[in-house]
Coordinates of C-alpha atoms in Angstrom, one line a residue:
Chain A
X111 CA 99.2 58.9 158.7
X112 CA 96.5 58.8 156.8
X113 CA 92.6 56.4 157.5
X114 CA 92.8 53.6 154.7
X115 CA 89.2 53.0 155.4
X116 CA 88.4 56.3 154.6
X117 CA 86.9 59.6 156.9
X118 CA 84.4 59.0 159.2
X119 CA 81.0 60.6 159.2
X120 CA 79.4 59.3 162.3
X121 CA 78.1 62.6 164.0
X122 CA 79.7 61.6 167.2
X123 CA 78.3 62.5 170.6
X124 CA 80.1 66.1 171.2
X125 CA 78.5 68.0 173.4
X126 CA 78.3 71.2 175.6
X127 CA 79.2 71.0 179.6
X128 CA 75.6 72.8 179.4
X129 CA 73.9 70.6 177.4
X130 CA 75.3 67.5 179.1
X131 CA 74.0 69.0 182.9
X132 CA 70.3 69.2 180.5
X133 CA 70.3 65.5 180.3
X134 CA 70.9 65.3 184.1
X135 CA 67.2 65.7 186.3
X136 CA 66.8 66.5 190.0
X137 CA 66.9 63.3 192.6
X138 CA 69.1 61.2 190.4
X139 CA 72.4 59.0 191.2
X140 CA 75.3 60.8 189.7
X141 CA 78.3 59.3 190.2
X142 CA 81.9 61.6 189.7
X143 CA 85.4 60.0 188.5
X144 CA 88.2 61.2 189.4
X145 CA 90.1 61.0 193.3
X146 CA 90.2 63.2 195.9
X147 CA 91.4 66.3 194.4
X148 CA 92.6 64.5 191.3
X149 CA 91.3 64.7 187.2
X150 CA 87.5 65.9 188.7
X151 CA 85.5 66.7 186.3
X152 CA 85.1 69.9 187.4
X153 CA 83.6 72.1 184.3
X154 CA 81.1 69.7 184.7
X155 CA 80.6 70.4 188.0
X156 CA 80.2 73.9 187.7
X157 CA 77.9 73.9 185.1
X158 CA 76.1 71.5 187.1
X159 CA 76.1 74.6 189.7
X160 CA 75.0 77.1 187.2
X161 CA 72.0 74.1 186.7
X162 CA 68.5 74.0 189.0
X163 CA 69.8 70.5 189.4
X164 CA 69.6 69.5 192.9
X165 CA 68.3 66.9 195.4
X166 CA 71.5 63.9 194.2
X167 CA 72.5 61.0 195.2
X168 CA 76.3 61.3 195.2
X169 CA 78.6 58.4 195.1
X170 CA 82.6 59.6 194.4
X171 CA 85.8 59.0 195.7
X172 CA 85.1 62.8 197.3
X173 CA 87.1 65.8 196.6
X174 CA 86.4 69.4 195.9
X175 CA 83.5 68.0 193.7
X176 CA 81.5 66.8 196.7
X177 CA 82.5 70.3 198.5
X178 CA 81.4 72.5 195.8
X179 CA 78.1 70.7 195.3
X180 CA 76.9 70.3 199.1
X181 CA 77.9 73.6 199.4
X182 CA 75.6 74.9 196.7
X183 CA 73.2 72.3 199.0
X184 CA 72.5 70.2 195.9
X185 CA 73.3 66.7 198.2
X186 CA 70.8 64.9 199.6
X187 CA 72.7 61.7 199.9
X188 CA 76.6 61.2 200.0
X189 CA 77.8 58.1 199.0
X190 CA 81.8 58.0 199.5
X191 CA 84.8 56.6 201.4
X192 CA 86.7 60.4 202.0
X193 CA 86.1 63.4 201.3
X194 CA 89.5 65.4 201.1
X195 CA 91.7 67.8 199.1
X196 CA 94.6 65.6 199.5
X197 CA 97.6 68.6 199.8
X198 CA 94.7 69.7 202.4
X199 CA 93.0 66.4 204.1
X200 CA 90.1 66.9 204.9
X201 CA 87.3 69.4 202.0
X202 CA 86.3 72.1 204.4
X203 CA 82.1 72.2 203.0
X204 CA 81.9 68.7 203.9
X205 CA 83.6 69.4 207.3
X206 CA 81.1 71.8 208.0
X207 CA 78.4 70.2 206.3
X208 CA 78.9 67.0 208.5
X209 CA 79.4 69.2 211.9
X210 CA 75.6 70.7 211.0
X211 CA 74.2 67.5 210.8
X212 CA 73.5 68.5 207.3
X213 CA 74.2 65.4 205.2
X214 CA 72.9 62.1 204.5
X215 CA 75.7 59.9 204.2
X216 CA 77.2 56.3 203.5
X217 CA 80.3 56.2 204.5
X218 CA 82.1 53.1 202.9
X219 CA 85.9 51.5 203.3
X220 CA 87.6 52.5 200.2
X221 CA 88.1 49.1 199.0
X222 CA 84.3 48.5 199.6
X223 CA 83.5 51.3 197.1
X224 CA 85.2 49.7 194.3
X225 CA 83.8 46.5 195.0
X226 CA 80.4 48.2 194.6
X227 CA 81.9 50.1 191.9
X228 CA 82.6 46.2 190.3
X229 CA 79.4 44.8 191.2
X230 CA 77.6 47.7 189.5
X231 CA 79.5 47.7 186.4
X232 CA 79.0 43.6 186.2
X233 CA 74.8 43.7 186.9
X234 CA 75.7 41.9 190.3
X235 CA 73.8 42.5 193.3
X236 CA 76.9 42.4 195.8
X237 CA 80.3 41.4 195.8
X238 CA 81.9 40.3 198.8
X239 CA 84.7 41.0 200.7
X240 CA 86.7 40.9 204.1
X241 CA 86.9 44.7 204.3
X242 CA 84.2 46.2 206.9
X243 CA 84.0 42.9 209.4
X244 CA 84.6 44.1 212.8
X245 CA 84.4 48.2 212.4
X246 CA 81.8 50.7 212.6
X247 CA 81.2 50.7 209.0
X248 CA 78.9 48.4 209.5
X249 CA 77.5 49.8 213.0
X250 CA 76.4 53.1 210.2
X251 CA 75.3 51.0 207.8
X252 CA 72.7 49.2 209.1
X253 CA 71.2 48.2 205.7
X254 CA 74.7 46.5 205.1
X255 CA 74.5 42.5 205.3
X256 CA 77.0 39.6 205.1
X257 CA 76.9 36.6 202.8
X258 CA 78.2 32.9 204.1
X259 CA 80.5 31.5 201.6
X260 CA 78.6 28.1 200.1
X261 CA 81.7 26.1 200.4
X262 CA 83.7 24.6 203.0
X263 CA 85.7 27.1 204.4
X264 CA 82.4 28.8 205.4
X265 CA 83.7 32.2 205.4
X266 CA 81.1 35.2 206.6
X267 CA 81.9 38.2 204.4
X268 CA 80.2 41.9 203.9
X269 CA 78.1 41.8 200.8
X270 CA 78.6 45.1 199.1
X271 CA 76.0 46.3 197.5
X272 CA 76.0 47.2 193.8
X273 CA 76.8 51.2 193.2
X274 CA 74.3 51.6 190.5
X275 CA 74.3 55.3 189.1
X276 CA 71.5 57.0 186.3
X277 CA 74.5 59.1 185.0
X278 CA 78.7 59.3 185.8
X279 CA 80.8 62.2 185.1
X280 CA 84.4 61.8 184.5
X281 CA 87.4 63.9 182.8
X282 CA 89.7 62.3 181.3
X283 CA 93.3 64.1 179.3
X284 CA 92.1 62.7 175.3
X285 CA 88.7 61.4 173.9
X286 CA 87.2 61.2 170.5
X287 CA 84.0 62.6 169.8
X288 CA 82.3 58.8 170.4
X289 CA 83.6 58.7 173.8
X290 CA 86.6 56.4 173.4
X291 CA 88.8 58.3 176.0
X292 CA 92.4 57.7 177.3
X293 CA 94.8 58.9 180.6
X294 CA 97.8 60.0 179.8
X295 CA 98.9 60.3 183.9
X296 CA 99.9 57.6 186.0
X297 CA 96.7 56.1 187.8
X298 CA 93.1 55.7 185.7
X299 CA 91.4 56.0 189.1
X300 CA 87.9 54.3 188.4
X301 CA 86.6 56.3 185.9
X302 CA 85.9 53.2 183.6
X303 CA 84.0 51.6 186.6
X304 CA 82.0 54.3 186.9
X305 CA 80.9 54.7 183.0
X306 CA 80.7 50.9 183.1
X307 CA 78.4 51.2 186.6
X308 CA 75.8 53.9 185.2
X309 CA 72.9 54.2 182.8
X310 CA 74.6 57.0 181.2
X311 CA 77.6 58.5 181.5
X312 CA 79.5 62.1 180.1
X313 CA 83.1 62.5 179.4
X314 CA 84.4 65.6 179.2
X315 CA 88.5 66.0 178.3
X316 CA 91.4 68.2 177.8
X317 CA 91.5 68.0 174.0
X318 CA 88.9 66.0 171.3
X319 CA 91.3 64.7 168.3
X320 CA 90.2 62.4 166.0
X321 CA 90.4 58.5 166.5
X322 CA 93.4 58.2 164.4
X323 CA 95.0 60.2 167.0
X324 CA 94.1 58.6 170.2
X325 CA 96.4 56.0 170.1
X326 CA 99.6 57.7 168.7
X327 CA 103.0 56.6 170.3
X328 CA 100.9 55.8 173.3
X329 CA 100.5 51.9 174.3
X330 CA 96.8 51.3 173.7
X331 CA 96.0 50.3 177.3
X332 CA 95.9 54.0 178.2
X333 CA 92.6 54.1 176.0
X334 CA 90.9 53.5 179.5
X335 CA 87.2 54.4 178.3
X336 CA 85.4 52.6 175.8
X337 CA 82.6 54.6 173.5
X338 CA 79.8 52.1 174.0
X339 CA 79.6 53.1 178.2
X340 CA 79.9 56.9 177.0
X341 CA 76.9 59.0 176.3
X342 CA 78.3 62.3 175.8
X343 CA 81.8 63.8 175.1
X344 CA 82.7 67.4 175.6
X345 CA 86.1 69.2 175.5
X346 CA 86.7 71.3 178.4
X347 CA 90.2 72.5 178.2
X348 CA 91.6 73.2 182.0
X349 CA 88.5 71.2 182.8
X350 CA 89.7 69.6 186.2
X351 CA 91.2 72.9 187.6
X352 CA 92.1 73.5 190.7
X353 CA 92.3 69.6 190.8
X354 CA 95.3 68.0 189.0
X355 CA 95.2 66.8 185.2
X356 CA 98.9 65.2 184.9
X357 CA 100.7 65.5 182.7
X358 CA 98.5 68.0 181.2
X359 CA 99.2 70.3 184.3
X360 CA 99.3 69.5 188.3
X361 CA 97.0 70.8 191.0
X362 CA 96.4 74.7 191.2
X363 CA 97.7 74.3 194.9
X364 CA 97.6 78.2 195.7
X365 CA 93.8 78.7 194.3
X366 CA 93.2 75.2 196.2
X367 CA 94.3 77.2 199.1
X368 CA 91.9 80.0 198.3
X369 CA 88.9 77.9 198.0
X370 CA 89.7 75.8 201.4
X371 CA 90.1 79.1 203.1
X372 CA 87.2 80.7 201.5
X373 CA 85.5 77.4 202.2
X374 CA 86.1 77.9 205.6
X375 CA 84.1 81.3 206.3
X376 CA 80.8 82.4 204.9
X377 CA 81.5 85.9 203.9
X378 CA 84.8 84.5 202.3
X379 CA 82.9 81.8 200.8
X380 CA 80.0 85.1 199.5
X381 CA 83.0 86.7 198.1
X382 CA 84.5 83.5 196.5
X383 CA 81.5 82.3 195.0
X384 CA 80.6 85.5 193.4
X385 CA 84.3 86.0 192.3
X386 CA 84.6 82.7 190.5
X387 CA 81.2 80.8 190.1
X388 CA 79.0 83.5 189.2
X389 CA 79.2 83.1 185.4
X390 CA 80.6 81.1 182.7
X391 CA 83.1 78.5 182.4
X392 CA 85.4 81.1 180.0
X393 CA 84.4 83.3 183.0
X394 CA 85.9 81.4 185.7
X395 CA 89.2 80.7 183.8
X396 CA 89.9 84.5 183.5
X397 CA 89.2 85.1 187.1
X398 CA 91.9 82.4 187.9
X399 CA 94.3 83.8 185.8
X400 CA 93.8 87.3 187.3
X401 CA 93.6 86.2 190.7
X402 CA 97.3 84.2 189.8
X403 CA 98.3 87.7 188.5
X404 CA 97.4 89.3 192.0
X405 CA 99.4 87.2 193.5
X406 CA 102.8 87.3 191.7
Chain B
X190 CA 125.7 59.0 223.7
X191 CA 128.5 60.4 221.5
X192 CA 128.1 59.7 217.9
X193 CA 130.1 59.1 214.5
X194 CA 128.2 62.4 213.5
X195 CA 129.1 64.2 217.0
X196 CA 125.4 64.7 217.9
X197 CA 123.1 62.8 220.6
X198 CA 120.1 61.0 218.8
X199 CA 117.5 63.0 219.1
X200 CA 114.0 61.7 220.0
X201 CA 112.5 62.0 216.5
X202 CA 116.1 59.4 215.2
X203 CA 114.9 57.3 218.0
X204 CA 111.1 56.7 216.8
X205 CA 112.4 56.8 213.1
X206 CA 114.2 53.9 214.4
X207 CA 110.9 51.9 216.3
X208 CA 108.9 52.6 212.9
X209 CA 111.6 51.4 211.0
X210 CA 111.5 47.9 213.8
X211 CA 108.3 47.4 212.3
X212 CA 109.2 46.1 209.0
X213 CA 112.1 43.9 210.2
X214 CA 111.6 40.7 208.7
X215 CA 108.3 41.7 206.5
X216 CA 110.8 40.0 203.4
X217 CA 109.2 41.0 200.1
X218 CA 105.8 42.9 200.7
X219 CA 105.1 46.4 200.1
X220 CA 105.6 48.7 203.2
X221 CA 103.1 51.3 203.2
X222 CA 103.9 54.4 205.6
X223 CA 101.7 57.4 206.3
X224 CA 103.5 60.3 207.9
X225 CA 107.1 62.0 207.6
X226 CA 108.9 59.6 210.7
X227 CA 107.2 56.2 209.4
X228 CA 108.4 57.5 205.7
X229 CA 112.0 57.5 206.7
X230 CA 111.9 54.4 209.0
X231 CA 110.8 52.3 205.9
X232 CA 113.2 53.5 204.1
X233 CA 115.7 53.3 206.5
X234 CA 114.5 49.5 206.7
X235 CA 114.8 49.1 202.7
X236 CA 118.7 50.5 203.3
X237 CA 119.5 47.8 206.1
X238 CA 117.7 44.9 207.4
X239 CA 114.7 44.7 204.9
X240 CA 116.3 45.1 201.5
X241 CA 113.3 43.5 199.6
X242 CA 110.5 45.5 201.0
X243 CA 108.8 47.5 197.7
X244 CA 107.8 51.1 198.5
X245 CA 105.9 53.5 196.5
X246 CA 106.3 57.1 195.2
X247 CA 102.9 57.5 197.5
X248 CA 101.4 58.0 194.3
X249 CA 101.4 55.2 191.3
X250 CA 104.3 53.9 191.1
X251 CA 107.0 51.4 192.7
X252 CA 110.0 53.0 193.2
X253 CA 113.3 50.6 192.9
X254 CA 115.7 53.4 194.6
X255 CA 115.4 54.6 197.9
X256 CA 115.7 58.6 197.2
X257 CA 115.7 61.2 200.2
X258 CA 112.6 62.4 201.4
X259 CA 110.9 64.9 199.4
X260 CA 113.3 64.0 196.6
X261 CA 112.0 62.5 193.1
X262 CA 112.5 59.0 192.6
X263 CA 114.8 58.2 189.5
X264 CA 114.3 54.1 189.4
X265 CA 110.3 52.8 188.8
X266 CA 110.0 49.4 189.0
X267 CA 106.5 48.3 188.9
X268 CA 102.8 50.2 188.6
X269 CA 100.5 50.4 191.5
X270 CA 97.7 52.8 190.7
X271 CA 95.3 52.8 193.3
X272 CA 93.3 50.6 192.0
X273 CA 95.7 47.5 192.4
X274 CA 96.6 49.3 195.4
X275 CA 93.5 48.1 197.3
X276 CA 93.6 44.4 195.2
X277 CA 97.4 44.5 196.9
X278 CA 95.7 45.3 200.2
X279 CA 92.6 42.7 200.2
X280 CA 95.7 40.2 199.1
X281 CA 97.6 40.8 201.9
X282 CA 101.7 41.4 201.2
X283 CA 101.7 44.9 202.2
X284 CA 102.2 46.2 206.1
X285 CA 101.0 49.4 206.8
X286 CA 101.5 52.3 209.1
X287 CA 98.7 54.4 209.9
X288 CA 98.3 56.9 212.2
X289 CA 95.0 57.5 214.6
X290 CA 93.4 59.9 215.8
X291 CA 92.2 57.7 218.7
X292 CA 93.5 54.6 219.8
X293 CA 92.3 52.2 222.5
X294 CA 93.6 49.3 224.2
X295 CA 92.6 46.4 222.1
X296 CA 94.2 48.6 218.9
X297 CA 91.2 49.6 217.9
X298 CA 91.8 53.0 215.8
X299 CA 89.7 56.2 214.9
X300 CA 90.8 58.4 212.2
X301 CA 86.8 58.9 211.1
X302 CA 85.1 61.7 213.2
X303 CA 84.9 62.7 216.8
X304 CA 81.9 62.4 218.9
X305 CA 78.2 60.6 217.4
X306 CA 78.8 59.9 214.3
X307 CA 75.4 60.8 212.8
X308 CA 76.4 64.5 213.9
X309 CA 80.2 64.5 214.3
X310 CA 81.5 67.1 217.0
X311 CA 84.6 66.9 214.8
X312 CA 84.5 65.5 210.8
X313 CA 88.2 64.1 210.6
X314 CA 89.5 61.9 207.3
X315 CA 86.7 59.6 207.5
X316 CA 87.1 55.6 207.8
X317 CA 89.8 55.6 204.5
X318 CA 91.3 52.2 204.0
X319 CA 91.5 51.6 207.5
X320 CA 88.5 49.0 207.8
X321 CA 90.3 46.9 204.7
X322 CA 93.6 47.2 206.2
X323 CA 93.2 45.8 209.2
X324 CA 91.6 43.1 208.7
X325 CA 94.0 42.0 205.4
X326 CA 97.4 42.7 206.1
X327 CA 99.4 43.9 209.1
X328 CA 98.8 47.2 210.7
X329 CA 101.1 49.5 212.8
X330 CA 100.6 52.8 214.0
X331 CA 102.8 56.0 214.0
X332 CA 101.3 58.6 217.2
X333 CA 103.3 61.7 217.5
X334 CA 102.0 62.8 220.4
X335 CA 101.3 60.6 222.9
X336 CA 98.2 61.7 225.0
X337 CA 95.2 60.8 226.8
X338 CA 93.0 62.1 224.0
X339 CA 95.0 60.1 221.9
X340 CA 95.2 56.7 223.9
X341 CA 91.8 56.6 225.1
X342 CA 89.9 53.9 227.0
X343 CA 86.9 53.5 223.7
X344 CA 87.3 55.3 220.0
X345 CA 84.2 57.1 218.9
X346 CA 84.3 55.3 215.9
X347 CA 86.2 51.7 215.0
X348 CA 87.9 52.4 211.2
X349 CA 90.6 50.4 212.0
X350 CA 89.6 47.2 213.8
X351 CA 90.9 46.0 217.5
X352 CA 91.4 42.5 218.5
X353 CA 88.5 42.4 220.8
X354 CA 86.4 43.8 217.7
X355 CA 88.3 41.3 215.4
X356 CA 86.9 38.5 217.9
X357 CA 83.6 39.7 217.8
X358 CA 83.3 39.2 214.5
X359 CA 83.9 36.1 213.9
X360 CA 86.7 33.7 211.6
X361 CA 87.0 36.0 208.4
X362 CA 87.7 39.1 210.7
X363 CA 90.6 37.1 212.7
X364 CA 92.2 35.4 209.8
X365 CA 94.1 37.9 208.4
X366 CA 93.9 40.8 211.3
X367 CA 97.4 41.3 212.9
X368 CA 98.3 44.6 214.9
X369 CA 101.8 44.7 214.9
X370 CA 103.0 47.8 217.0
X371 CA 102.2 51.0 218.3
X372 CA 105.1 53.6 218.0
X373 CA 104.6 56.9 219.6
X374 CA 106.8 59.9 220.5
X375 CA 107.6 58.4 224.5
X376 CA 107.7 54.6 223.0
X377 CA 107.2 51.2 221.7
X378 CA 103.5 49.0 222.3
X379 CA 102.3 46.0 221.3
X380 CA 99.3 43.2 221.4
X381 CA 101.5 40.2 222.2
X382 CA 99.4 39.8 225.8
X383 CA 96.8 37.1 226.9
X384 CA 94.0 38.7 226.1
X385 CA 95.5 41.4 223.2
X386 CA 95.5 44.7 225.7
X387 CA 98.0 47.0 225.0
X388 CA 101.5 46.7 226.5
X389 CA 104.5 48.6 226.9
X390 CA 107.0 47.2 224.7
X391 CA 110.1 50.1 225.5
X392 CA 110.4 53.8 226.2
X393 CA 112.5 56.3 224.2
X394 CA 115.6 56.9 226.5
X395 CA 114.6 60.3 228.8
X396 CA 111.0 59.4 228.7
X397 CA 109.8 57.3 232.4
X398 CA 107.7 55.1 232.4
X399 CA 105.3 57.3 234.7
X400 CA 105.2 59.8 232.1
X401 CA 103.7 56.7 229.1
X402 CA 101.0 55.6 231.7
X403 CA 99.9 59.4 232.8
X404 CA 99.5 59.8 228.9
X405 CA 97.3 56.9 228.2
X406 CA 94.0 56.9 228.9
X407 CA 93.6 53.3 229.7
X408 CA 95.6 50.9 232.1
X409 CA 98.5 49.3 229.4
X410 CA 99.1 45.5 230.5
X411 CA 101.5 44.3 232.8
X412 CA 104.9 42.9 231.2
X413 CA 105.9 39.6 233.0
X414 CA 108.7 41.1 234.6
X415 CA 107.0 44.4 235.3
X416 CA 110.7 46.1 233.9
X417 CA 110.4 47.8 230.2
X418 CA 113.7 48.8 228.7
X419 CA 114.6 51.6 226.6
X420 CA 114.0 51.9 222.6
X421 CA 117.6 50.4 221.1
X422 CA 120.2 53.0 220.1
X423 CA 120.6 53.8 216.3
X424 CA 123.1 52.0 215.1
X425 CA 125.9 54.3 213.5
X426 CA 125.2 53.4 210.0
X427 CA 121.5 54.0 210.8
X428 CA 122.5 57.5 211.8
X429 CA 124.2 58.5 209.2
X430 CA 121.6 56.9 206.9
X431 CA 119.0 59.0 208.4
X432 CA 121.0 61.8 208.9
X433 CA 122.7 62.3 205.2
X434 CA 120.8 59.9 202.8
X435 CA 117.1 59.2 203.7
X436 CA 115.9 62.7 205.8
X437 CA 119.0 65.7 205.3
X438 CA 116.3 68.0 205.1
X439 CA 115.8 67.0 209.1
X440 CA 112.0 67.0 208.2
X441 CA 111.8 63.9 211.1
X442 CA 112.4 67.1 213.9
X443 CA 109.4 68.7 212.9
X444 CA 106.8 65.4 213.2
X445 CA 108.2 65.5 216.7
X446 CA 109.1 67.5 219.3
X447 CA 112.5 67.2 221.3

């Protein structure tokens, strides 16, 4: 089908996973899309490891992106309702991290977060909600507060605080190179909230086509991310591996396993990081695909 | 104890049966269950007493069949990414089934960490959904095994709120908060006392009553007449159910132990 209106010579925003970590400075907010070990935007991640980056603020729904990162001991502050690998519940660095004592955190309900999530995106200062009245969230929290409803029913309610972020991180299956980005899978997770939530925010993706393309036999409420939230847009095929990109492909379960057991013991972890996150992103994929050949 | 299928109902058919008791009458909310034996017990609800209850694929969708167990769904009827997900739970038509890695006698649960928080002795899933749950929709709880470091007399730290922590906190924590029941491997517990403390609703036939209390950490409340029966037989259509549609695979045998 050809553009009526012409080609397009905007520049667009493309970027490298590289250059994108350049925009991103030591003691900022940095939010990361995704869920649990679901469409992280891992290549970003691991450049963001290959970085001098350090000293974040993280706030994510956490997964091996949060692991990876306060095992490289780049966290200051965690910001998160769970941390967990899902086939494998609970992300063995932040285990360990936690049992040391080693990690700032704020550990929100996960309806809470995307209530923050909302209130960032919309400039609020809080939203409330019912969620956190009566547990321990609030007992950890002590900077939380509640807010009385103004009208009759007088309702006392936790005020959420907004989740305000300097930059987000999200991957997503198809963007065009101005950030308009869509999910082809079943669940969008927050990755909107987040771009919407933060000063800047970087999309990388499976494949860049061309606008014209985003849409195709797809219904257009797939086309999740809009390009005036995005900053940068960089295509990082197999960009969320070992986490799952569906229908682009499911979790890497077996290398999940790997890492968690690598994760688990520091020698393993030595081996593991030097195997796989000691150089590039073209790198890492070949010593995945070898390490699946090993194992056949 | 002789059966259509020729087999005794094992203890795992018998809390399949409590969890599925936990959704009778829920009409037309979404049952959310966490763990293998609640899995099959809301399904085995959907198949009999509870046709209207929506379940998920435990990932987006809404499934409008009721497929084995580890099986694929072939029917989707409606979308519930996670994000509606929570909107579903802060709305309230949903009745979930958690399980806890401590539990105390006014229901409040601990699936967050063992020991101080500030420097857990033991990271576990952290607080979840557990804080919104409770205090929007109504909550059960699946235990597998029932012991006292389970059923303790205080959780290290409340993600799922108790009735006593409920009160504490005012109007907007009661409103909505409901425990429902406790369903572990030796029995059947609920709130329904004076005062909310846990009570002994049945025992799974071969389990004593001695046995539930030397496994609970806390002193459960007295039931009037001081007699609790055993968990109801299967029916056997339930068993047969279980048996050959929801759980062939017998996955319910490995959540719990004979």
């Amino acid at each position: 089908m050809s553009d009526r209106r012409g080609p397009d010579h905007r520049a667009g925003k493309i970027m490298t996973p590289d250059e994108i970590v350049g925009r991103l400075e030591s003691g900022m907010t940095l939010g990361i899309g995704g869920w649990g070990s679901r469409r992280k935007p891992m290549a970003l991640v691991r450049a963001l490891l290959r970085s001098g980056v350090t000293d974040l603020t993280l706030v994510s729904y956490g997964g091996p992106d949060v692991g990876l990162l306060v095992a490289a001991g780049r966290v200051r502050k965690l910001i998160t309702a769970f941390t967990t690998l899902d086939s494998i519940p609970l992300e063995p660095h932040f285990r360990a991290a936690r049992e040391r004592g080693a990690l700032e955190l704020v550990e929100l309900d996960e309806a809470m977060f995307m209530q923050g999530l909302t209130a960032g995106a919309q400039r609020l200062p809080f939203l409330p909600i019912r969620a956190g009245l009566g547990s321990d969230v609030l007992r950890v929290n002590p900077h939380l507060r509640t807010v009385t409803s103004p009208y009759a029913d007088g309702e006392e309610l936790v005020a959420v605080p907004a989740l305000r972020m300097d930059a987000a991180l999200v991957h997503m299956n198809r963007a065009d190179r101005f950030g308009n980005a869509r999910y082809l899978g079943p669940d969008p997770y927050f990755d909107d909230l987040f771009c919407e939530a933060s000063a800047t925010a970087y999309v990388s993706c499976e494949q860049v086509v061309g606008s014209g393309r985003l849409t195709g036999h797809a219904a257009p409420q797939s086309l999740l991310i809009s390009r005036h939230t995005v900053t940068g847009v960089a295509e990082t095929p197999k960009g969320a591996h070992f986490t799952s990109c569906v229908p682009d492909y499911g979790r890497d379960e077996p290398f999940q396993k790997a890492y968690a057991d690598a994760a688990a013991d520091p020698e393993a972890w030595a081996a593991f990081h030097a195997r796989f996150l000691s150089g590039t992103e073209r790198d890492y994929h070949l010593a995945v695909q070898a390490w699946h050949k090993e194992q056949r | 104890m002789t059966r259509a299928a020729g087999r005794a109902v094992t203890r795992a058919e018998y809390c399949v049966v409590a969890c599925a008791e936990a959704w009778r009458d829920d009409g037309e909310i979404l049952a959310s269950p966490m763990g293998t034996i609640p899995s099959i017990g809301a399904r085995l609800a959907k198949l009999t007493f509870s046709p209207d209850l929506l379940l998920t694929d435990g990932e987006a969708l809404l499934i409008g069949d009721v497929p084995a167990l580890g099986d694929a769904s072939s029917v989707t009827e409606g979308w519930l990414p996670y994000r509606k997900h929570l909107a579903m739970v802060l709305g309230g038509r949903r009745h979930v089934m958690m399980g806890a890695s401590q539990i105390d006698r006014f229901g409040n649960q601990n699936i967050s960490c063992i020991g101080d928080w500030a420097r857990p002795r033991r990271q576990l899933l952290g607080v979840r959904g557990a804080p919104a749950n409770t205090v929007n929709n109504p909550v059960s709880y699946w235990i597998p095994r029932h012991s006292t470091r389970v059923f303790v007399e205080k959780v290290d730290m409340i993600s799922g709120v108790g009735y006593d922590s409920a009160v504490a906190a005012g109007p907007s924590a009661t409103r909505f908060h409901d425990l429902r029941r406790v369903v572990s491997d030796l029995g059947v517990f609920d709130f329904a006392t004076p005062g909310h403390a846990m009570r002994a609703v049945s025992v799974h036939p071969g389990v004593t009553l001695q046995r539930v209390r030397e496994s609970t950490g806390f002193a459960l409340a007295a039931v009037p007449d001081g007699c609790v029966p055993y968990t109801r037989e299967p029916t056997d259509e339930e068993l047969r159910l279980i048996r050959e549609v929801v759980d062939p695979r017998g996955l319910r045998e490995r959540e719990v132990r004979a």
